[in-house]
Short mmCIF file of C-alpha atoms in Angstrom, two decimals:
data_model
loop_
_atom_site.label_atom_id
_atom_site.label_comp_id
_atom_site.label_asym_id
_atom_site.label_seq_id
_atom_site.Cartn_x
_atom_site.Cartn_y
_atom_site.Cartn_z
CA MET A 810 100.23 31.13 -25.33
CA LYS A 811 102.18 31.76 -22.10
CA ASN A 812 105.75 31.09 -20.98
CA SER A 813 104.36 28.26 -18.85
CA ASP A 814 103.34 26.45 -22.07
CA LEU A 815 106.97 26.07 -23.17
CA THR A 816 108.60 22.63 -23.31
CA GLY A 817 112.11 23.85 -22.56
CA LYS A 818 113.40 22.82 -26.00
CA VAL A 819 114.85 25.04 -28.73
CA SER A 820 115.28 24.03 -32.38
CA LEU A 821 117.82 26.12 -34.28
CA LEU A 822 116.78 25.97 -37.95
CA LEU A 823 119.34 27.90 -39.97
CA THR A 824 119.59 28.43 -43.72
CA LYS A 825 122.96 27.03 -44.80
CA SER A 826 123.73 29.69 -47.37
CA LYS A 827 123.23 32.51 -44.86
CA LEU A 828 125.49 31.20 -42.08
CA PRO A 829 128.41 33.36 -40.88
CA ASP A 830 131.73 31.76 -41.76
CA ASP A 831 132.76 30.97 -38.18
CA TRP A 832 129.42 29.23 -37.55
CA ARG A 833 130.12 26.91 -40.48
CA GLN A 834 133.36 25.85 -38.82
CA ASN A 835 132.12 25.37 -35.24
CA GLY A 836 128.48 24.37 -35.71
CA ALA A 837 127.16 27.73 -34.48
CA GLN A 838 128.49 26.97 -31.01
CA ALA A 839 128.20 30.58 -29.84
CA LEU A 840 124.52 30.61 -30.82
CA ARG A 841 123.83 27.29 -29.11
CA ASP A 842 125.51 28.64 -25.97
CA VAL A 843 123.03 31.53 -25.81
CA PHE A 844 120.08 29.17 -25.42
CA GLU A 845 121.82 26.47 -23.40
CA ASP A 846 123.07 29.07 -20.92
CA ALA A 847 119.44 30.20 -20.57
CA GLY A 848 118.49 26.64 -19.57
CA TYR A 849 117.07 25.29 -22.84
CA GLN A 850 117.79 21.93 -24.46
CA THR A 851 119.04 22.99 -27.89
CA ASN A 852 119.23 21.18 -31.22
CA LEU A 853 120.79 22.57 -34.43
CA THR A 854 119.65 21.71 -37.97
CA LEU A 855 121.12 23.28 -41.10
CA CYS A 856 118.53 23.60 -43.88
CA GLU A 857 118.91 24.13 -47.60
CA ASN A 858 115.81 26.30 -48.01
CA PRO A 859 112.57 27.42 -46.30
CA SER A 860 110.80 24.25 -47.45
CA LYS A 861 113.25 22.17 -45.38
CA ILE A 862 112.69 24.47 -42.40
CA ARG A 863 108.94 23.82 -42.67
CA ASP A 864 109.58 20.06 -42.79
CA CYS A 865 111.68 20.26 -39.63
CA ILE A 866 108.97 22.16 -37.77
CA ILE A 867 106.33 19.62 -38.85
CA ASN A 868 108.39 16.47 -38.15
CA ASP A 869 110.79 17.37 -35.36
CA THR A 870 108.97 19.76 -33.00
CA GLU A 871 106.00 19.67 -30.66
CA PRO A 872 103.68 22.42 -29.37
CA GLY A 873 105.49 24.69 -26.93
CA ASP A 874 108.94 24.26 -28.53
CA ILE A 875 110.85 27.39 -29.51
CA VAL A 876 112.02 27.50 -33.14
CA VAL A 877 114.84 29.89 -33.96
CA VAL A 878 114.66 30.43 -37.72
CA GLY A 879 117.67 32.00 -39.40
CA GLY A 880 117.06 33.90 -42.61
CA GLY A 881 115.48 37.05 -44.01
CA ASP A 882 111.92 38.26 -44.36
CA GLY A 883 111.21 35.93 -47.27
CA THR A 884 112.16 32.96 -45.09
CA MET A 885 109.92 34.18 -42.28
CA ASN A 886 107.01 34.58 -44.69
CA ALA A 887 107.47 31.02 -45.94
CA ILE A 888 107.20 29.44 -42.47
CA LEU A 889 104.46 31.63 -40.89
CA ASP A 890 101.56 29.23 -41.44
CA THR A 891 103.55 26.24 -40.22
CA VAL A 892 104.56 28.02 -37.01
CA ILE A 893 100.95 28.96 -36.29
CA GLU A 894 99.51 25.53 -37.14
CA HIS A 895 102.04 23.60 -35.05
CA LYS A 896 101.85 25.97 -32.05
CA VAL A 897 105.56 26.52 -31.71
CA VAL A 898 107.08 29.87 -30.67
CA LEU A 899 109.17 31.73 -33.26
CA ILE A 900 112.38 33.69 -32.79
CA PRO A 901 113.44 35.29 -36.11
CA LEU A 902 117.23 35.31 -36.31
CA PRO A 903 118.26 38.19 -38.63
CA LEU A 904 120.40 36.56 -41.33
CA GLY A 905 118.80 38.17 -44.39
CA THR A 906 119.15 41.39 -46.37
CA ALA A 907 116.41 43.54 -44.82
CA ASN A 908 115.31 41.73 -41.61
CA ASP A 909 112.27 43.99 -41.20
CA PHE A 910 110.34 41.50 -39.06
CA ALA A 911 113.23 41.20 -36.61
CA ARG A 912 113.54 45.00 -36.59
CA THR A 913 109.81 45.30 -35.83
CA LEU A 914 110.39 43.17 -32.72
CA THR A 915 113.30 45.52 -31.78
CA LEU A 916 115.87 42.75 -32.41
CA LEU A 917 119.26 44.11 -33.44
CA ASP A 918 120.97 42.95 -36.63
CA ASP A 919 123.73 41.13 -34.75
CA PRO A 920 122.41 37.53 -34.54
CA LEU A 921 123.89 36.71 -31.12
CA THR A 922 122.62 39.93 -29.58
CA ALA A 923 119.19 39.31 -31.13
CA ALA A 924 119.07 35.75 -29.79
CA ARG A 925 120.14 36.81 -26.31
CA SER A 926 117.62 39.65 -26.01
CA ALA A 927 114.78 37.48 -27.36
CA ILE A 928 115.29 34.46 -25.11
CA HIS A 929 115.41 36.71 -22.06
CA GLY A 930 112.16 38.42 -23.10
CA ARG A 931 108.69 36.93 -23.17
CA ILE A 932 106.02 35.64 -25.53
CA ALA A 933 104.04 38.10 -27.66
CA MET A 934 101.12 37.22 -29.88
CA ILE A 935 101.52 38.98 -33.23
CA ASP A 936 98.96 39.81 -35.92
CA VAL A 937 99.36 38.28 -39.36
CA GLY A 938 98.07 39.88 -42.56
CA GLN A 939 96.52 37.91 -45.39
CA VAL A 940 96.13 38.79 -49.05
CA ASN A 941 93.83 36.40 -50.89
CA ASP A 942 94.97 33.02 -49.53
CA GLN A 943 98.56 34.04 -48.64
CA THR A 944 99.80 35.34 -45.29
CA PHE A 945 102.38 38.06 -44.64
CA VAL A 946 103.88 39.62 -41.54
CA ASN A 947 105.50 42.91 -42.64
CA ALA A 948 103.83 44.44 -45.69
CA ALA A 949 102.29 43.77 -49.09
CA SER A 950 102.70 46.18 -52.01
CA ILE A 951 101.21 46.75 -55.45
CA GLY A 952 102.75 48.92 -58.16
CA VAL A 953 106.31 50.23 -57.99
CA PRO A 954 107.70 47.88 -55.26
CA ALA A 955 106.25 44.78 -56.95
CA ASP A 956 107.59 45.86 -60.34
CA ALA A 957 110.97 46.67 -58.78
CA ARG A 958 111.26 43.13 -57.41
CA HIS A 959 111.89 41.91 -60.95
CA ARG A 960 114.55 44.59 -61.53
CA ILE A 961 116.80 43.89 -58.54
CA ASN A 962 120.30 43.07 -59.68
CA PRO A 963 121.47 39.96 -57.74
CA ASP A 964 125.11 41.10 -57.84
CA LEU A 965 124.15 44.55 -56.49
CA LYS A 966 122.01 42.90 -53.79
CA ARG A 967 124.92 40.73 -52.65
CA ALA A 968 127.32 43.67 -52.64
CA PHE A 969 125.15 46.42 -51.15
CA GLY A 970 122.12 44.70 -49.63
CA ALA A 971 119.15 47.01 -49.07
CA VAL A 972 120.49 49.75 -51.33
CA SER A 973 119.74 47.48 -54.33
CA TYR A 974 116.04 47.95 -53.52
CA ALA A 975 116.40 51.73 -53.73
CA VAL A 976 117.99 51.50 -57.19
CA ALA A 977 115.31 49.10 -58.49
CA ASN A 978 112.50 51.25 -57.07
CA TRP A 979 113.95 54.31 -58.79
CA GLN A 980 113.93 52.51 -62.12
CA SER A 981 110.33 51.38 -61.64
CA TRP A 982 109.21 54.86 -60.60
CA GLN A 983 110.60 56.27 -63.85
CA GLU A 984 109.33 53.57 -66.20
CA MET A 985 106.18 51.98 -64.78
CA THR A 986 102.72 53.08 -65.98
CA PRO A 987 100.44 54.15 -63.05
CA MET A 988 97.61 51.78 -62.14
CA ASP A 989 93.84 52.46 -62.19
CA LEU A 990 92.46 50.80 -59.05
CA SER A 991 89.32 50.67 -56.94
CA VAL A 992 90.20 50.68 -53.23
CA THR A 993 87.74 49.84 -50.45
CA CYS A 994 88.89 50.22 -46.84
CA GLY A 995 86.57 48.61 -44.27
CA ASP A 996 82.95 49.80 -44.58
CA ASN A 997 83.90 52.95 -46.52
CA GLU A 998 82.75 53.58 -50.07
CA PRO A 999 85.13 52.38 -52.84
CA GLN A 1000 87.55 55.00 -54.15
CA SER A 1001 88.69 55.07 -57.77
CA LEU A 1002 92.37 55.99 -57.72
CA THR A 1003 95.22 56.17 -60.20
CA LEU A 1004 98.29 55.13 -58.23
CA ARG A 1005 101.98 54.55 -58.55
CA GLN A 1006 102.06 52.42 -55.43
CA LEU A 1007 99.82 51.00 -52.72
CA THR A 1008 101.30 49.35 -49.62
CA VAL A 1009 99.44 47.57 -46.82
CA THR A 1010 101.49 47.11 -43.64
CA ASN A 1011 101.07 44.92 -40.58
CA GLY A 1012 104.54 45.40 -39.06
CA ARG A 1013 106.41 48.56 -38.12
CA TYR A 1014 108.93 48.29 -40.97
CA PHE A 1015 109.16 47.18 -44.59
CA GLY A 1016 111.52 47.56 -47.52
CA GLY A 1017 114.72 47.49 -45.49
CA GLY A 1018 113.93 49.83 -42.58
CA LEU A 1019 111.19 52.09 -44.01
CA ARG A 1020 108.54 53.02 -41.44
CA PRO A 1021 105.13 54.15 -42.76
CA SER A 1022 103.58 55.01 -39.39
CA GLU A 1023 105.02 56.05 -36.03
CA ALA A 1024 102.15 54.37 -34.16
CA LYS A 1025 101.84 51.07 -36.08
CA ARG A 1026 102.38 47.90 -34.04
CA PRO A 1027 102.11 44.31 -35.27
CA ASP A 1028 99.64 43.48 -32.50
CA ASP A 1029 97.19 46.41 -32.81
CA GLY A 1030 94.58 44.52 -34.86
CA TYR A 1031 94.67 46.84 -37.89
CA LEU A 1032 96.17 47.11 -41.33
CA HIS A 1033 97.81 50.43 -42.24
CA MET A 1034 97.60 51.44 -45.89
CA PHE A 1035 99.35 54.22 -47.77
CA ALA A 1036 99.02 55.02 -51.46
CA ILE A 1037 100.98 57.32 -53.79
CA ARG A 1038 98.93 58.95 -56.55
CA ASP A 1039 100.12 59.20 -60.12
CA SER A 1040 100.16 63.01 -59.82
CA VAL A 1041 103.12 62.83 -57.41
CA ASP A 1042 106.17 63.92 -59.37
CA THR A 1043 109.69 62.60 -58.95
CA LEU A 1044 110.84 65.26 -56.49
CA SER A 1045 107.76 64.82 -54.31
CA GLY A 1046 108.33 61.08 -54.50
CA MET A 1047 111.74 61.63 -52.94
CA ASP A 1048 110.01 63.58 -50.17
CA ILE A 1049 107.85 60.52 -49.50
CA ALA A 1050 110.98 58.35 -49.43
CA ALA A 1051 112.50 60.70 -46.85
CA GLU A 1052 109.30 60.59 -44.76
CA LEU A 1053 109.33 56.78 -44.81
CA LEU A 1054 112.99 56.72 -43.84
CA PHE A 1055 112.92 59.35 -41.12
CA GLY A 1056 109.41 59.32 -39.69
CA SER A 1057 105.94 58.58 -41.03
CA VAL A 1058 103.64 59.27 -43.98
CA ASP A 1059 100.56 59.62 -41.74
CA ASP A 1060 100.63 63.41 -42.09
CA SER A 1061 102.14 63.51 -45.57
CA THR A 1062 100.75 65.89 -48.16
CA TYR A 1063 101.84 63.47 -50.88
CA ALA A 1064 100.54 60.08 -49.62
CA LEU A 1065 96.97 58.93 -48.96
CA THR A 1066 96.75 56.90 -45.73
CA MET A 1067 94.02 54.74 -44.17
CA GLU A 1068 93.69 52.21 -41.34
CA CYS A 1069 91.16 49.39 -41.17
CA ASP A 1070 90.90 45.63 -40.75
CA GLU A 1071 89.83 44.75 -44.31
CA ILE A 1072 90.90 46.17 -47.67
CA THR A 1073 89.70 45.20 -51.16
CA ILE A 1074 91.54 46.25 -54.32
CA THR A 1075 90.29 45.63 -57.84
CA GLY A 1076 91.44 46.66 -61.30
CA GLN A 1077 94.61 45.79 -63.21
CA ASP A 1078 93.78 42.08 -62.94
CA GLY A 1079 96.87 39.92 -62.79
CA ALA A 1080 99.21 42.63 -61.49
CA PRO A 1081 101.63 41.12 -58.93
CA VAL A 1082 101.42 41.60 -55.15
CA LEU A 1083 104.78 41.73 -53.34
CA ALA A 1084 104.79 40.68 -49.68
CA ASP A 1085 107.78 40.32 -47.33
CA GLY A 1086 110.14 40.58 -50.28
CA GLU A 1087 108.50 37.95 -52.51
CA ILE A 1088 105.72 37.93 -55.12
CA ILE A 1089 102.98 35.88 -53.42
CA SER A 1090 99.70 36.85 -55.12
CA LYS A 1091 98.07 39.04 -57.78
CA LEU A 1092 95.14 41.39 -58.30
CA PRO A 1093 92.28 41.46 -57.51
CA ALA A 1094 93.30 41.37 -53.85
CA HIS A 1095 91.40 41.07 -50.59
CA PHE A 1096 93.39 41.95 -47.45
CA THR A 1097 92.40 40.83 -43.95
CA ILE A 1098 94.06 40.71 -40.54
CA HIS A 1099 94.30 37.71 -38.21
CA ARG A 1100 94.66 39.11 -34.72
CA ARG A 1101 97.35 37.80 -32.36
CA VAL A 1102 97.79 34.35 -33.92
CA LEU A 1103 101.59 34.20 -34.29
CA PRO A 1104 103.53 33.42 -31.07
CA VAL A 1105 106.99 35.00 -30.99
CA PHE A 1106 109.59 35.41 -28.29
CA ALA A 1107 110.21 39.18 -28.17
CA PRO A 1108 112.67 41.19 -26.07
CA ASN A 1109 111.38 43.46 -23.33
CA THR A 1110 112.10 46.48 -25.53
CA PHE A 1111 109.24 45.40 -27.82
CA PHE A 1112 106.77 45.66 -24.96
CA ASP A 1113 108.21 48.98 -23.79
CA LEU A 1114 107.24 50.47 -27.19
CA ASP A 1115 103.60 50.26 -26.12
CA THR A 1116 103.29 53.72 -24.57
CA ASP A 1117 99.55 53.36 -23.98
CA GLY A 1118 99.86 50.72 -21.29
CA ALA A 1119 100.93 51.01 -17.67
CA PRO A 1120 104.32 49.62 -16.63
CA GLN A 1121 104.30 45.84 -16.30
CA GLU A 1122 103.55 44.81 -12.71
CA GLU A 1123 106.48 42.41 -12.67
CA SER A 1124 108.91 45.14 -13.75
CA PRO A 1125 111.47 45.96 -11.05
CA HIS A 1126 111.44 49.57 -12.32
CA ALA A 1127 107.67 50.11 -12.31
CA ASN A 1128 108.04 52.95 -9.79
CA LEU A 1129 109.23 55.33 -12.54
CA THR A 1130 106.26 57.10 -14.08
CA GLN A 1131 106.27 57.76 -17.85
CA ARG A 1132 108.80 54.93 -18.14
CA ALA A 1133 107.93 53.88 -21.71
CA LEU A 1134 107.86 57.48 -22.99
CA VAL A 1135 111.17 58.37 -21.31
CA ASN A 1136 112.75 55.21 -22.74
CA ASP A 1137 111.53 56.06 -26.25
CA ILE A 1138 112.94 59.58 -25.98
CA MET A 1139 116.34 58.27 -24.87
CA VAL A 1140 116.54 55.68 -27.66
CA ASP A 1141 115.20 58.06 -30.34
CA THR A 1142 117.63 60.80 -29.32
CA LEU A 1143 120.61 58.51 -29.91
CA ASP A 1144 118.94 57.18 -33.07
CA PHE A 1145 118.65 60.75 -34.40
CA ALA A 1146 122.30 61.45 -33.57
CA ILE A 1147 123.30 58.38 -35.61
CA ARG A 1148 121.21 59.61 -38.55
CA LEU A 1149 122.92 63.00 -38.45
CA GLU A 1150 126.35 61.35 -38.34
CA ALA A 1151 125.42 59.14 -41.31
CA ILE A 1152 124.41 62.11 -43.47
CA PHE A 1153 127.36 64.36 -42.54
CA PRO A 1154 129.93 62.72 -44.90
CA VAL A 1155 127.61 62.71 -47.94
CA ALA A 1156 125.98 66.14 -47.60
CA LYS A 1157 127.13 68.69 -50.17
CA SER A 1158 125.92 71.83 -48.41
CA GLY A 1159 128.33 73.23 -45.86
CA THR A 1160 125.35 74.43 -43.81
CA LEU A 1161 123.79 70.95 -43.74
CA ARG A 1162 127.13 69.41 -42.78
CA ALA A 1163 127.51 71.89 -39.92
CA VAL A 1164 124.00 71.24 -38.58
CA CYS A 1165 124.56 67.48 -38.75
CA ASN A 1166 127.99 67.66 -37.09
CA ASP A 1167 127.00 70.03 -34.27
CA GLY A 1168 123.62 68.39 -33.74
CA ALA A 1169 125.07 64.87 -33.49
CA ARG A 1170 127.72 66.04 -31.02
CA ASP A 1171 125.22 67.85 -28.79
CA LEU A 1172 122.62 65.06 -28.91
CA ARG A 1173 125.21 62.47 -27.91
CA ALA A 1174 126.25 64.64 -24.95
CA ILE A 1175 122.62 64.98 -23.86
CA SER A 1176 122.16 61.21 -24.29
CA ARG A 1177 125.06 60.56 -21.92
CA GLN A 1178 123.57 62.91 -19.31
CA LEU A 1179 120.18 61.19 -19.55
CA GLU A 1180 121.74 57.74 -19.31
CA LEU A 1181 123.63 58.72 -16.15
CA ALA A 1182 120.49 60.18 -14.60
CA LEU A 1183 118.23 57.24 -15.44
CA HIS A 1184 120.60 54.28 -15.28
CA LYS A 1185 119.30 53.28 -11.84
CA TYR A 1186 115.83 52.87 -13.37
CA GLY A 1187 117.10 50.39 -15.94
CA LEU A 1188 116.94 52.82 -18.85
CA PRO A 1189 117.46 52.80 -21.74
CA THR A 1190 116.22 49.26 -22.41
CA SER A 1191 117.53 49.11 -25.99
CA SER A 1192 119.87 50.78 -28.44
CA PRO A 1193 119.46 51.78 -32.10
CA ASP A 1194 120.16 49.25 -34.83
CA PRO A 1195 123.96 49.24 -35.28
CA ASP A 1196 123.53 48.79 -39.05
CA LEU A 1197 121.40 51.96 -39.33
CA HIS A 1198 124.49 54.08 -39.99
CA SER A 1199 125.73 52.09 -42.99
CA LEU A 1200 122.24 51.52 -44.41
CA GLU A 1201 121.31 55.18 -44.40
CA GLU A 1202 124.70 56.31 -45.68
CA LEU A 1203 124.24 54.05 -48.71
CA ARG A 1204 120.75 55.34 -49.28
CA ASP A 1205 121.95 58.92 -49.00
CA HIS A 1206 124.60 58.17 -51.63
CA VAL A 1207 121.85 56.94 -53.94
CA MET A 1208 119.83 60.12 -53.38
CA GLY A 1209 122.95 62.14 -54.17
CA TRP A 1210 123.44 60.28 -57.44
CA LEU A 1211 119.87 60.88 -58.51
CA LEU A 1212 119.23 64.48 -57.54
CA GLU A 1213 121.26 67.65 -57.49
CA ASN A 1214 119.14 68.97 -54.62
CA ALA A 1215 119.43 65.84 -52.47
CA ASP A 1216 120.43 68.03 -49.51
CA GLN A 1217 116.99 69.66 -49.50
CA ARG A 1218 115.30 66.23 -49.60
CA LEU A 1219 117.40 65.06 -46.68
CA ALA A 1220 116.72 68.25 -44.75
CA HIS A 1221 112.98 67.70 -45.23
CA GLY A 1222 113.22 64.17 -43.84
CA LEU A 1223 115.43 65.21 -40.93
CA LYS A 1224 113.04 68.02 -40.01
CA THR A 1225 110.17 65.50 -39.93
CA ARG A 1226 112.21 63.34 -37.57
CA SER A 1227 113.23 66.25 -35.34
CA ASP A 1228 109.60 67.41 -35.13
CA ALA A 1229 108.53 63.92 -34.05
CA LEU A 1230 111.16 63.89 -31.30
CA SER A 1231 110.07 67.38 -30.24
CA THR A 1232 106.48 66.13 -29.94
CA GLN A 1233 107.66 63.30 -27.70
CA THR A 1234 109.52 65.64 -25.36
CA GLU A 1235 106.49 67.93 -25.07
CA GLN A 1236 104.46 64.98 -23.75
CA ILE A 1237 106.75 64.67 -20.71
CA ASP A 1238 105.37 65.89 -17.38
CA MET A 1239 108.52 67.47 -16.01
CA THR A 1240 107.17 67.51 -12.45
CA GLN A 1241 107.11 63.70 -12.50
CA LEU A 1242 110.71 63.31 -13.68
CA PRO A 1243 113.61 62.65 -11.28
CA SER A 1244 115.33 65.97 -10.59
CA ASP A 1245 118.65 64.97 -12.19
CA ALA A 1246 116.85 64.08 -15.44
CA GLN A 1247 115.01 67.40 -15.78
CA HIS A 1248 118.06 69.41 -16.93
CA PRO A 1249 119.04 67.11 -19.86
CA ILE A 1250 115.40 66.86 -20.99
CA ASN A 1251 115.17 70.67 -21.06
CA ALA A 1252 118.49 70.78 -22.92
CA LEU A 1253 117.12 68.24 -25.41
CA LYS A 1254 114.01 70.36 -26.02
CA SER A 1255 116.18 73.40 -26.74
CA GLU A 1256 118.59 71.51 -29.03
CA ILE A 1257 115.81 69.84 -31.04
CA SER A 1258 114.13 73.23 -31.53
CA ARG A 1259 117.41 74.68 -32.82
CA ILE A 1260 117.99 71.75 -35.19
CA SER A 1261 114.43 71.88 -36.49
CA GLU A 1262 114.73 75.59 -37.28
CA SER A 1263 117.97 74.96 -39.16
CA PHE A 1264 116.43 72.23 -41.27
CA ALA A 1265 113.39 74.40 -42.00
CA GLU A 1266 115.71 77.03 -43.48
CA LEU A 1267 117.64 74.44 -45.50
CA LYS A 1268 114.58 72.86 -47.13
CA ALA A 1269 112.96 76.22 -47.96
#
């Protein structure tokens, strides 16, 4: 589907219970303005539940319409098939608890900002995963996450959002019996594994901002799988949690990872499969991928994440070489500074607090220098999720409640993240950078090296 296929009409389909208070009073006028100012005929419908949203898409839209669906990942999962079948274009408006699908598309948690950046982007065709006869867009899990779904306290979820998942997962990790499974990935031979958890991902995020792979995109045509063996003890499990939060499990010594387009899992018949926050199937399970079948309106930052491609020909800034890589470094540098600031108030170790405080200050200064040097090239093209600070601070509190040596766990995760940023900076060809950007990039390399060494000492 192309932008030329659009009808010029937008249907705002919002879940009543998730509306901001001021939208209830004024009919979401500010949201309607975003699309009307962009030249679209806009219609608002308030829906009681995802079933009503599906009915609206079926009865009130035509192919080429844009549907802006307000809700969380469970709502998005419920309307996927309808969006695909009726050939409308989806914009996920983040009004849920986790909003991992919106985060995968680089949409910020502020609904108006998300709507504005999406409608001024372009159409992307996204892969959709399938387990048995049910589709999913983010991830599907067996074991601890599926068991934890039944343990989530509704009051805790309303009060603290994503942190309720961390508490429920901790309980499941402690109490759930590991599962004996046979896992077949693609044409490989089946593996008999005893696992605490197995997760198959299609998107970049799941579970409220966890990221299993640095390279995973929802349009790459593959499923990414990671599994945690029963031999992983509680402390090592916290290391995996830190890797998911701060980087990737692709190189983890604790998690088994694979990538393929078809996965079959047998054993433990009847065990639940959790996908996009809801129980949608059970074992045995057959996973497949449907390539580029879901049309979404994504902001330009989503396309800039594809570092393998050349700059878009229509881009007014295509004359800057390494544009996507430089953009990622700028955004990830500020992202890392936010993470350090989030951990500073909850760290117990004076050394960890000092590293976080000094590192955040220096990284923000370097970010400002880079932004000044590269502003004329239209960089950066995005900013970190503004809710990242509060989300990670809550998670860090949970880790502090559970473990006396939480500082070491956090240091391990932060070192993984700093090493990833260091790898990015080493990929830069300095001779191709504008001269006024070379000094801050060199300063960034030096600062990241210093931070990484400090974290290595802390986690030892």
